[in-house]
Amino acid sequence: MPELDARNVGPSGINIVYERFGDPEAPPVLLVMGGGAQMINWPEEFCQELVDHGVQVIRFDNRDAGRSTHFSDAPLPDFTAALAGDVSTASYSLSDMADDAVGLLDVLGLESVHFVGASMGGMIAQVAAIEHPDRVRSLTSMMSTTGAPDVGQGDMSVFAEVGRPPQGREAFIEWHVRAMRIAASPEYEFDAAAAAERGGRIHDRGYDVLGFQRQGIAVLATGDLTPRLRKLRVPTLVVHGSADILCDISGGRATAAAIPAAELVIMDGMGHGLPRELWPELATRISELVDRVESVGFSDG
């Protein structure tokens, strides 16, 4: 699918690059990716799997990722200080990123969509449901958390030997494959060739280390969403892998516990990623939620 550029999006007036798959008359599903990740981290084949289940799919680059607007002139992010509680170098919050997503809907002429978010994208989708309930038909939060400091914490030490991403294309690809292998689902075969191909595309589309840090500080600056999640009245599916080392399963459990009537699905052996073997089940779970909401009609109340 061709990449399209939406201009002057949302209150921030940024540019967002996006792609659209499937029948434009089918129920719309907006895929929101996580920290440092680009829209291509939603594999094309997974998008097609969703289309085959009767929905249309929109994926996009968040701000500071891929080919959307990068906040390169923002203050230098101090992620170490942010982890210690000083978020004064935050350039924006997840509310701003949720506004970006809703602004994209405005450009596309969509009154409301089914939000599906992964990792940080799950939190962006949660914020969209909290702050823009009339735009969110359903919420699927995958491998994500509430922002509460006592849940969802990952073991970042496993990446110590990988180090920072290098500059050269081939070195970056090797780094990307090593990092993805660490985060992958241990019960499923790791597709190194697909990871390498995607790593090359990520490099070519623009990987931004400081952008990743700005997004990370945005998460910390947003804080604990739990009290606000308890007030949600949106049909919700929470999906988490039992083997996720980057976002502990407690994050998914806490999300489902906070949102009234949320369904929690634990995927055995799934890590912090989308193993090909689980695409049919994930697409089925998401499309079943979409179908339930569509069958009764969407209401923001």
mmCIF file of C-alpha atoms in Angstrom:
data_model
loop_
_atom_site.group_PDB
_atom_site.id
_atom_site.type_symbol
_atom_site.label_atom_id
_atom_site.label_comp_id
_atom_site.label_asym_id
_atom_site.label_seq_id
_atom_site.Cartn_x
_atom_site.Cartn_y
_atom_site.Cartn_z
ATOM 1 C CA MET A 1 0.000 0.000 0.000
ATOM 2 C CA PRO A 2 1.265 3.523 -0.712
ATOM 3 C CA GLU A 3 2.372 5.647 2.198
ATOM 4 C CA LEU A 4 0.257 8.785 2.524
ATOM 5 C CA ASP A 5 1.076 12.035 4.311
ATOM 6 C CA ALA A 6 -1.554 13.755 6.460
ATOM 7 C CA ARG A 7 -0.622 17.384 7.088
ATOM 8 C CA ASN A 8 -1.479 19.809 9.871
ATOM 9 C CA VAL A 9 -2.805 17.006 12.064
ATOM 10 C CA GLY A 10 -4.374 17.668 15.467
ATOM 11 C CA PRO A 11 -3.711 20.557 17.858
ATOM 12 C CA SER A 12 0.052 20.274 17.289
ATOM 13 C CA GLY A 13 -0.332 20.677 13.518
ATOM 14 C CA ILE A 14 2.138 17.897 12.734
ATOM 15 C CA ASN A 15 2.529 15.655 9.692
ATOM 16 C CA ILE A 16 1.613 11.991 10.062
ATOM 17 C CA VAL A 17 2.489 9.300 7.546
ATOM 18 C CA TYR A 18 -0.025 6.472 7.334
ATOM 19 C CA GLU A 19 -1.266 3.540 5.259
ATOM 20 C CA ARG A 20 -4.751 2.161 4.790
ATOM 21 C CA PHE A 21 -5.682 -1.439 3.983
ATOM 22 C CA GLY A 22 -8.974 -3.081 3.021
ATOM 23 C CA ASP A 23 -12.472 -1.956 2.122
ATOM 24 C CA PRO A 24 -12.968 1.701 3.163
ATOM 25 C CA GLU A 25 -16.590 0.836 3.975
ATOM 26 C CA ALA A 26 -15.584 -1.896 6.453
ATOM 27 C CA PRO A 27 -15.344 -1.136 10.198
ATOM 28 C CA PRO A 28 -12.156 0.902 10.719
ATOM 29 C CA VAL A 29 -9.376 -0.348 12.997
ATOM 30 C CA LEU A 30 -6.589 2.080 13.927
ATOM 31 C CA LEU A 31 -3.302 0.381 14.845
ATOM 32 C CA VAL A 32 -1.125 2.365 17.283
ATOM 33 C CA MET A 33 2.498 1.258 17.706
ATOM 34 C CA GLY A 34 4.761 1.452 20.744
ATOM 35 C CA GLY A 35 7.831 3.389 21.838
ATOM 36 C CA GLY A 36 10.467 3.912 19.163
ATOM 37 C CA ALA A 37 8.531 1.688 16.768
ATOM 38 C CA GLN A 38 7.229 2.571 13.334
ATOM 39 C CA MET A 39 3.989 1.637 11.651
ATOM 40 C CA ILE A 40 5.815 -1.120 9.759
ATOM 41 C CA ASN A 41 6.249 -2.905 13.094
ATOM 42 C CA TRP A 42 2.640 -3.906 12.405
ATOM 43 C CA PRO A 43 3.566 -6.439 9.696
ATOM 44 C CA GLU A 44 1.736 -6.076 6.380
ATOM 45 C CA GLU A 45 0.692 -9.719 6.578
ATOM 46 C CA PHE A 46 -0.870 -9.151 9.995
ATOM 47 C CA CYS A 47 -2.746 -6.146 8.610
ATOM 48 C CA GLN A 48 -3.973 -8.376 5.792
ATOM 49 C CA GLU A 49 -5.030 -11.008 8.336
ATOM 50 C CA LEU A 50 -7.221 -8.370 9.980
ATOM 51 C CA VAL A 51 -8.609 -7.320 6.583
ATOM 52 C CA ASP A 52 -9.452 -10.946 5.864
ATOM 53 C CA HIS A 53 -11.482 -10.877 9.098
ATOM 54 C CA GLY A 54 -13.702 -8.145 7.710
ATOM 55 C CA VAL A 55 -12.208 -4.838 8.884
ATOM 56 C CA GLN A 56 -10.253 -2.034 7.294
ATOM 57 C CA VAL A 57 -6.884 -1.196 8.826
ATOM 58 C CA ILE A 58 -5.077 2.091 9.271
ATOM 59 C CA ARG A 59 -1.518 2.129 10.582
ATOM 60 C CA PHE A 60 0.623 5.208 11.094
ATOM 61 C CA ASP A 61 3.926 6.523 12.375
ATOM 62 C CA ASN A 62 3.614 8.209 15.758
ATOM 63 C CA ARG A 63 5.299 11.579 16.223
ATOM 64 C CA ASP A 64 9.063 11.136 16.621
ATOM 65 C CA ALA A 65 8.978 7.847 14.700
ATOM 66 C CA GLY A 66 9.474 6.905 11.072
ATOM 67 C CA ARG A 67 8.363 9.532 8.564
ATOM 68 C CA SER A 68 6.008 11.526 10.762
ATOM 69 C CA THR A 69 7.094 14.809 12.350
ATOM 70 C CA HIS A 70 10.142 14.586 14.613
ATOM 71 C CA PHE A 71 10.587 17.060 17.447
ATOM 72 C CA SER A 72 14.274 17.542 16.742
ATOM 73 C CA ASP A 73 14.310 21.101 18.084
ATOM 74 C CA ALA A 74 12.879 20.075 21.461
ATOM 75 C CA PRO A 75 15.042 20.234 24.610
ATOM 76 C CA LEU A 76 17.470 17.342 24.965
ATOM 77 C CA PRO A 77 15.559 14.584 26.764
ATOM 78 C CA ASP A 78 17.050 13.500 30.089
ATOM 79 C CA PHE A 79 15.678 9.993 30.381
ATOM 80 C CA THR A 80 17.797 9.134 33.406
ATOM 81 C CA ALA A 81 16.345 12.077 35.326
ATOM 82 C CA ALA A 82 12.852 11.155 34.145
ATOM 83 C CA LEU A 83 13.223 7.648 35.545
ATOM 84 C CA ALA A 84 14.143 9.287 38.864
ATOM 85 C CA GLY A 85 10.966 11.370 38.785
ATOM 86 C CA ASP A 86 12.127 14.580 37.104
ATOM 87 C CA VAL A 87 10.120 14.849 33.879
ATOM 88 C CA SER A 88 10.955 18.510 33.250
ATOM 89 C CA THR A 89 12.497 17.608 29.885
ATOM 90 C CA ALA A 90 9.244 16.096 28.614
ATOM 91 C CA SER A 91 8.382 17.625 25.238
ATOM 92 C CA TYR A 92 4.851 16.221 25.271
ATOM 93 C CA SER A 93 2.632 13.646 26.965
ATOM 94 C CA LEU A 94 0.566 10.692 25.807
ATOM 95 C CA SER A 95 -2.410 13.055 25.686
ATOM 96 C CA ASP A 96 -0.659 14.873 22.846
ATOM 97 C CA MET A 97 -0.017 11.585 21.076
ATOM 98 C CA ALA A 98 -3.657 10.558 21.509
ATOM 99 C CA ASP A 99 -4.604 13.954 20.055
ATOM 100 C CA ASP A 100 -2.407 13.118 17.054
ATOM 101 C CA ALA A 101 -4.311 9.876 16.495
ATOM 102 C CA VAL A 102 -7.689 11.586 16.774
ATOM 103 C CA GLY A 103 -6.437 14.370 14.502
ATOM 104 C CA LEU A 104 -5.602 11.732 11.889
ATOM 105 C CA LEU A 105 -9.198 10.517 12.100
ATOM 106 C CA ASP A 106 -10.325 14.083 11.373
ATOM 107 C CA VAL A 107 -8.144 14.190 8.256
ATOM 108 C CA LEU A 108 -9.534 10.831 7.129
ATOM 109 C CA GLY A 109 -13.123 11.888 7.782
ATOM 110 C CA LEU A 110 -13.706 9.149 10.353
ATOM 111 C CA GLU A 111 -15.978 9.977 13.269
ATOM 112 C CA SER A 112 -14.826 6.982 15.317
ATOM 113 C CA VAL A 113 -12.699 3.838 15.011
ATOM 114 C CA HIS A 114 -11.713 0.721 16.883
ATOM 115 C CA PHE A 115 -8.390 1.483 18.582
ATOM 116 C CA VAL A 116 -5.776 -1.291 18.812
ATOM 117 C CA GLY A 117 -2.559 -0.317 20.592
ATOM 118 C CA ALA A 118 0.608 -2.262 21.381
ATOM 119 C CA SER A 119 2.979 -1.447 24.263
ATOM 120 C CA MET A 120 3.138 2.368 24.539
ATOM 121 C CA GLY A 121 0.539 2.361 21.784
ATOM 122 C CA GLY A 122 -1.791 0.549 24.161
ATOM 123 C CA MET A 123 -1.441 3.431 26.607
ATOM 124 C CA ILE A 124 -2.043 5.958 23.813
ATOM 125 C CA ALA A 125 -5.212 4.063 22.919
ATOM 126 C CA GLN A 126 -6.247 4.082 26.576
ATOM 127 C CA VAL A 127 -5.752 7.855 26.765
ATOM 128 C CA ALA A 128 -7.753 8.291 23.553
ATOM 129 C CA ALA A 129 -10.623 6.317 25.103
ATOM 130 C CA ILE A 130 -10.428 8.417 28.286
ATOM 131 C CA GLU A 131 -10.173 11.830 26.633
ATOM 132 C CA HIS A 132 -12.049 11.245 23.363
ATOM 133 C CA PRO A 133 -14.739 8.654 24.178
ATOM 134 C CA ASP A 134 -16.857 9.693 21.201
ATOM 135 C CA ARG A 135 -14.028 8.677 18.825
ATOM 136 C CA VAL A 136 -13.296 5.200 20.257
ATOM 137 C CA ARG A 137 -15.726 2.407 19.350
ATOM 138 C CA SER A 138 -13.685 -0.251 21.110
ATOM 139 C CA LEU A 139 -10.298 -0.560 22.777
ATOM 140 C CA THR A 140 -7.763 -3.354 22.403
ATOM 141 C CA SER A 141 -4.701 -2.890 24.622
ATOM 142 C CA MET A 142 -1.896 -5.335 23.851
ATOM 143 C CA MET A 143 1.337 -5.993 25.784
ATOM 144 C CA SER A 144 0.738 -2.726 27.644
ATOM 145 C CA THR A 145 0.112 -1.344 31.120
ATOM 146 C CA THR A 146 -1.608 1.380 33.127
ATOM 147 C CA GLY A 147 1.380 3.559 33.946
ATOM 148 C CA ALA A 148 1.219 2.575 37.618
ATOM 149 C CA PRO A 149 4.793 2.191 38.867
ATOM 150 C CA ASP A 150 4.187 -1.127 40.591
ATOM 151 C CA VAL A 151 2.952 -3.039 37.524
ATOM 152 C CA GLY A 152 4.165 -3.729 34.007
ATOM 153 C CA GLN A 153 7.843 -3.127 34.725
ATOM 154 C CA GLY A 154 10.185 -4.875 32.332
ATOM 155 C CA ASP A 155 13.676 -6.252 32.758
ATOM 156 C CA MET A 156 15.739 -3.822 30.698
ATOM 157 C CA SER A 157 18.984 -5.426 31.857
ATOM 158 C CA VAL A 158 18.549 -8.093 29.185
ATOM 159 C CA PHE A 159 19.479 -5.479 26.582
ATOM 160 C CA ALA A 160 22.737 -4.447 28.238
ATOM 161 C CA GLU A 161 24.885 -6.474 25.884
ATOM 162 C CA VAL A 162 23.066 -5.134 22.811
ATOM 163 C CA GLY A 163 23.966 -1.516 23.511
ATOM 164 C CA ARG A 164 22.846 1.568 21.620
ATOM 165 C CA PRO A 165 21.800 1.325 17.969
ATOM 166 C CA PRO A 166 24.781 1.887 15.637
ATOM 167 C CA GLN A 167 24.853 4.308 12.703
ATOM 168 C CA GLY A 168 25.631 2.121 9.685
ATOM 169 C CA ARG A 169 22.793 0.328 7.904
ATOM 170 C CA GLU A 170 24.182 -3.221 8.112
ATOM 171 C CA ALA A 171 25.276 -2.739 11.723
ATOM 172 C CA PHE A 172 21.838 -1.351 12.561
ATOM 173 C CA ILE A 173 20.151 -4.369 10.995
ATOM 174 C CA GLU A 174 22.317 -6.730 13.049
ATOM 175 C CA TRP A 175 21.543 -4.710 16.194
ATOM 176 C CA HIS A 176 17.823 -4.779 15.413
ATOM 177 C CA VAL A 177 17.774 -8.548 14.916
ATOM 178 C CA ARG A 178 19.612 -9.128 18.211
ATOM 179 C CA ALA A 179 17.221 -6.820 20.084
ATOM 180 C CA MET A 180 14.112 -8.368 18.537
ATOM 181 C CA ARG A 181 15.358 -11.866 19.313
ATOM 182 C CA ILE A 182 15.664 -10.931 23.013
ATOM 183 C CA ALA A 183 12.119 -9.548 23.115
ATOM 184 C CA ALA A 184 10.642 -12.349 21.004
ATOM 185 C CA SER A 185 8.230 -15.064 22.031
ATOM 186 C CA PRO A 186 10.239 -18.041 23.349
ATOM 187 C CA GLU A 187 7.562 -20.596 22.482
ATOM 188 C CA TYR A 188 7.529 -19.605 18.805
ATOM 189 C CA GLU A 189 10.161 -19.648 16.084
ATOM 190 C CA PHE A 190 11.990 -16.358 15.700
ATOM 191 C CA ASP A 191 11.910 -15.154 12.082
ATOM 192 C CA ALA A 192 15.379 -13.647 11.750
ATOM 193 C CA ALA A 193 14.974 -12.977 8.036
ATOM 194 C CA ALA A 194 11.783 -10.965 8.590
ATOM 195 C CA ALA A 195 13.428 -9.082 11.462
ATOM 196 C CA ALA A 196 16.411 -8.221 9.266
ATOM 197 C CA GLU A 197 14.202 -7.045 6.404
ATOM 198 C CA ARG A 198 12.160 -4.875 8.757
ATOM 199 C CA GLY A 199 15.310 -3.573 10.425
ATOM 200 C CA GLY A 200 16.580 -2.321 7.084
ATOM 201 C CA ARG A 201 13.299 -0.561 6.391
ATOM 202 C CA ILE A 202 13.271 0.978 9.869
ATOM 203 C CA HIS A 203 16.772 2.318 9.273
ATOM 204 C CA ASP A 204 15.859 3.698 5.868
ATOM 205 C CA ARG A 205 12.654 5.333 7.114
ATOM 206 C CA GLY A 206 14.501 7.054 9.959
ATOM 207 C CA TYR A 207 15.270 5.613 13.389
ATOM 208 C CA ASP A 208 15.462 8.365 16.013
ATOM 209 C CA VAL A 209 17.114 7.465 19.332
ATOM 210 C CA LEU A 210 16.254 10.828 20.903
ATOM 211 C CA GLY A 211 12.711 10.530 19.585
ATOM 212 C CA PHE A 212 12.412 7.181 21.350
ATOM 213 C CA GLN A 213 13.588 8.843 24.552
ATOM 214 C CA ARG A 214 11.114 11.713 24.125
ATOM 215 C CA GLN A 215 8.335 9.144 23.758
ATOM 216 C CA GLY A 216 9.549 7.308 26.836
ATOM 217 C CA ILE A 217 9.511 10.484 28.912
ATOM 218 C CA ALA A 218 5.990 11.157 27.609
ATOM 219 C CA VAL A 219 4.927 7.866 29.190
ATOM 220 C CA LEU A 220 6.518 8.809 32.501
ATOM 221 C CA ALA A 221 5.051 12.321 32.376
ATOM 222 C CA THR A 222 1.569 10.906 31.808
ATOM 223 C CA GLY A 223 1.671 8.866 35.000
ATOM 224 C CA ASP A 224 -0.793 6.348 36.346
ATOM 225 C CA LEU A 225 -3.984 6.070 34.286
ATOM 226 C CA THR A 226 -5.716 3.665 36.682
ATOM 227 C CA PRO A 227 -8.223 6.101 38.289
ATOM 228 C CA ARG A 228 -9.282 7.338 34.860
ATOM 229 C CA LEU A 229 -9.472 3.843 33.380
ATOM 230 C CA ARG A 230 -11.980 2.872 36.067
ATOM 231 C CA LYS A 231 -14.420 5.393 34.580
ATOM 232 C CA LEU A 232 -14.256 3.981 31.050
ATOM 233 C CA ARG A 233 -17.359 2.493 29.477
ATOM 234 C CA VAL A 234 -15.848 1.260 26.249
ATOM 235 C CA PRO A 235 -15.832 -2.403 25.153
ATOM 236 C CA THR A 236 -12.292 -3.504 25.880
ATOM 237 C CA LEU A 237 -10.000 -6.414 25.105
ATOM 238 C CA VAL A 238 -6.665 -6.707 26.924
ATOM 239 C CA VAL A 239 -4.083 -9.068 25.416
ATOM 240 C CA HIS A 240 -0.788 -9.940 27.072
ATOM 241 C CA GLY A 241 1.866 -12.564 26.552
ATOM 242 C CA SER A 242 2.838 -14.850 29.397
ATOM 243 C CA ALA A 243 6.506 -14.541 28.380
ATOM 244 C CA ASP A 244 6.718 -10.759 27.983
ATOM 245 C CA ILE A 245 9.962 -9.534 29.550
ATOM 246 C CA LEU A 246 9.652 -5.895 28.409
ATOM 247 C CA CYS A 247 6.218 -5.268 29.894
ATOM 248 C CA ASP A 248 5.462 -7.643 32.733
ATOM 249 C CA ILE A 249 2.151 -9.458 32.571
ATOM 250 C CA SER A 250 1.083 -7.583 35.703
ATOM 251 C CA GLY A 251 0.577 -4.564 33.430
ATOM 252 C CA GLY A 252 -2.014 -6.377 31.359
ATOM 253 C CA ARG A 253 -3.741 -7.780 34.419
ATOM 254 C CA ALA A 254 -3.900 -4.312 35.996
ATOM 255 C CA THR A 255 -5.308 -2.795 32.806
ATOM 256 C CA ALA A 256 -8.068 -5.383 32.603
ATOM 257 C CA ALA A 257 -8.832 -5.020 36.304
ATOM 258 C CA ALA A 258 -9.128 -1.230 36.005
ATOM 259 C CA ILE A 259 -11.445 -1.072 32.974
ATOM 260 C CA PRO A 260 -15.002 -2.187 33.777
ATOM 261 C CA ALA A 261 -16.030 -5.403 31.978
ATOM 262 C CA ALA A 262 -12.719 -5.671 30.108
ATOM 263 C CA GLU A 263 -11.842 -9.111 28.740
ATOM 264 C CA LEU A 264 -8.334 -10.343 29.535
ATOM 265 C CA VAL A 265 -6.649 -12.831 27.191
ATOM 266 C CA ILE A 266 -3.277 -14.289 28.184
ATOM 267 C CA MET A 267 -1.359 -15.688 25.223
ATOM 268 C CA ASP A 268 0.842 -18.542 26.398
ATOM 269 C CA GLY A 269 4.437 -18.225 25.268
ATOM 270 C CA MET A 270 3.996 -14.813 23.654
ATOM 271 C CA GLY A 271 6.665 -12.221 24.384
ATOM 272 C CA HIS A 272 6.795 -8.536 23.472
ATOM 273 C CA GLY A 273 5.978 -8.969 19.826
ATOM 274 C CA LEU A 274 3.622 -10.478 17.279
ATOM 275 C CA PRO A 275 4.695 -14.036 16.393
ATOM 276 C CA ARG A 276 3.331 -15.115 13.031
ATOM 277 C CA GLU A 277 1.739 -18.236 14.480
ATOM 278 C CA LEU A 278 -0.565 -16.092 16.637
ATOM 279 C CA TRP A 279 -1.747 -13.722 13.906
ATOM 280 C CA PRO A 280 -4.924 -15.711 13.153
ATOM 281 C CA GLU A 281 -5.929 -15.862 16.826
ATOM 282 C CA LEU A 282 -5.103 -12.214 17.450
ATOM 283 C CA ALA A 283 -7.034 -11.135 14.363
ATOM 284 C CA THR A 284 -9.970 -13.297 15.422
ATOM 285 C CA ARG A 285 -10.027 -11.834 18.937
ATOM 286 C CA ILE A 286 -9.864 -8.268 17.633
ATOM 287 C CA SER A 287 -12.446 -8.809 14.899
ATOM 288 C CA GLU A 288 -14.849 -10.520 17.296
ATOM 289 C CA LEU A 289 -14.776 -7.449 19.525
ATOM 290 C CA VAL A 290 -15.296 -5.230 16.485
ATOM 291 C CA ASP A 291 -18.214 -7.372 15.324
ATOM 292 C CA ARG A 292 -19.891 -7.274 18.747
ATOM 293 C CA VAL A 293 -19.703 -3.498 18.880
ATOM 294 C CA GLU A 294 -20.799 -3.053 15.267
ATOM 295 C CA SER A 295 -23.753 -5.409 15.738
ATOM 296 C CA VAL A 296 -25.284 -3.285 18.507
ATOM 297 C CA GLY A 297 -24.176 0.115 17.212
ATOM 298 C CA PHE A 298 -21.611 2.481 18.675
ATOM 299 C CA SER A 299 -22.491 4.890 21.448
ATOM 300 C CA ASP A 300 -20.103 7.150 23.348
ATOM 301 C CA GLY A 301 -22.186 6.757 26.482
#
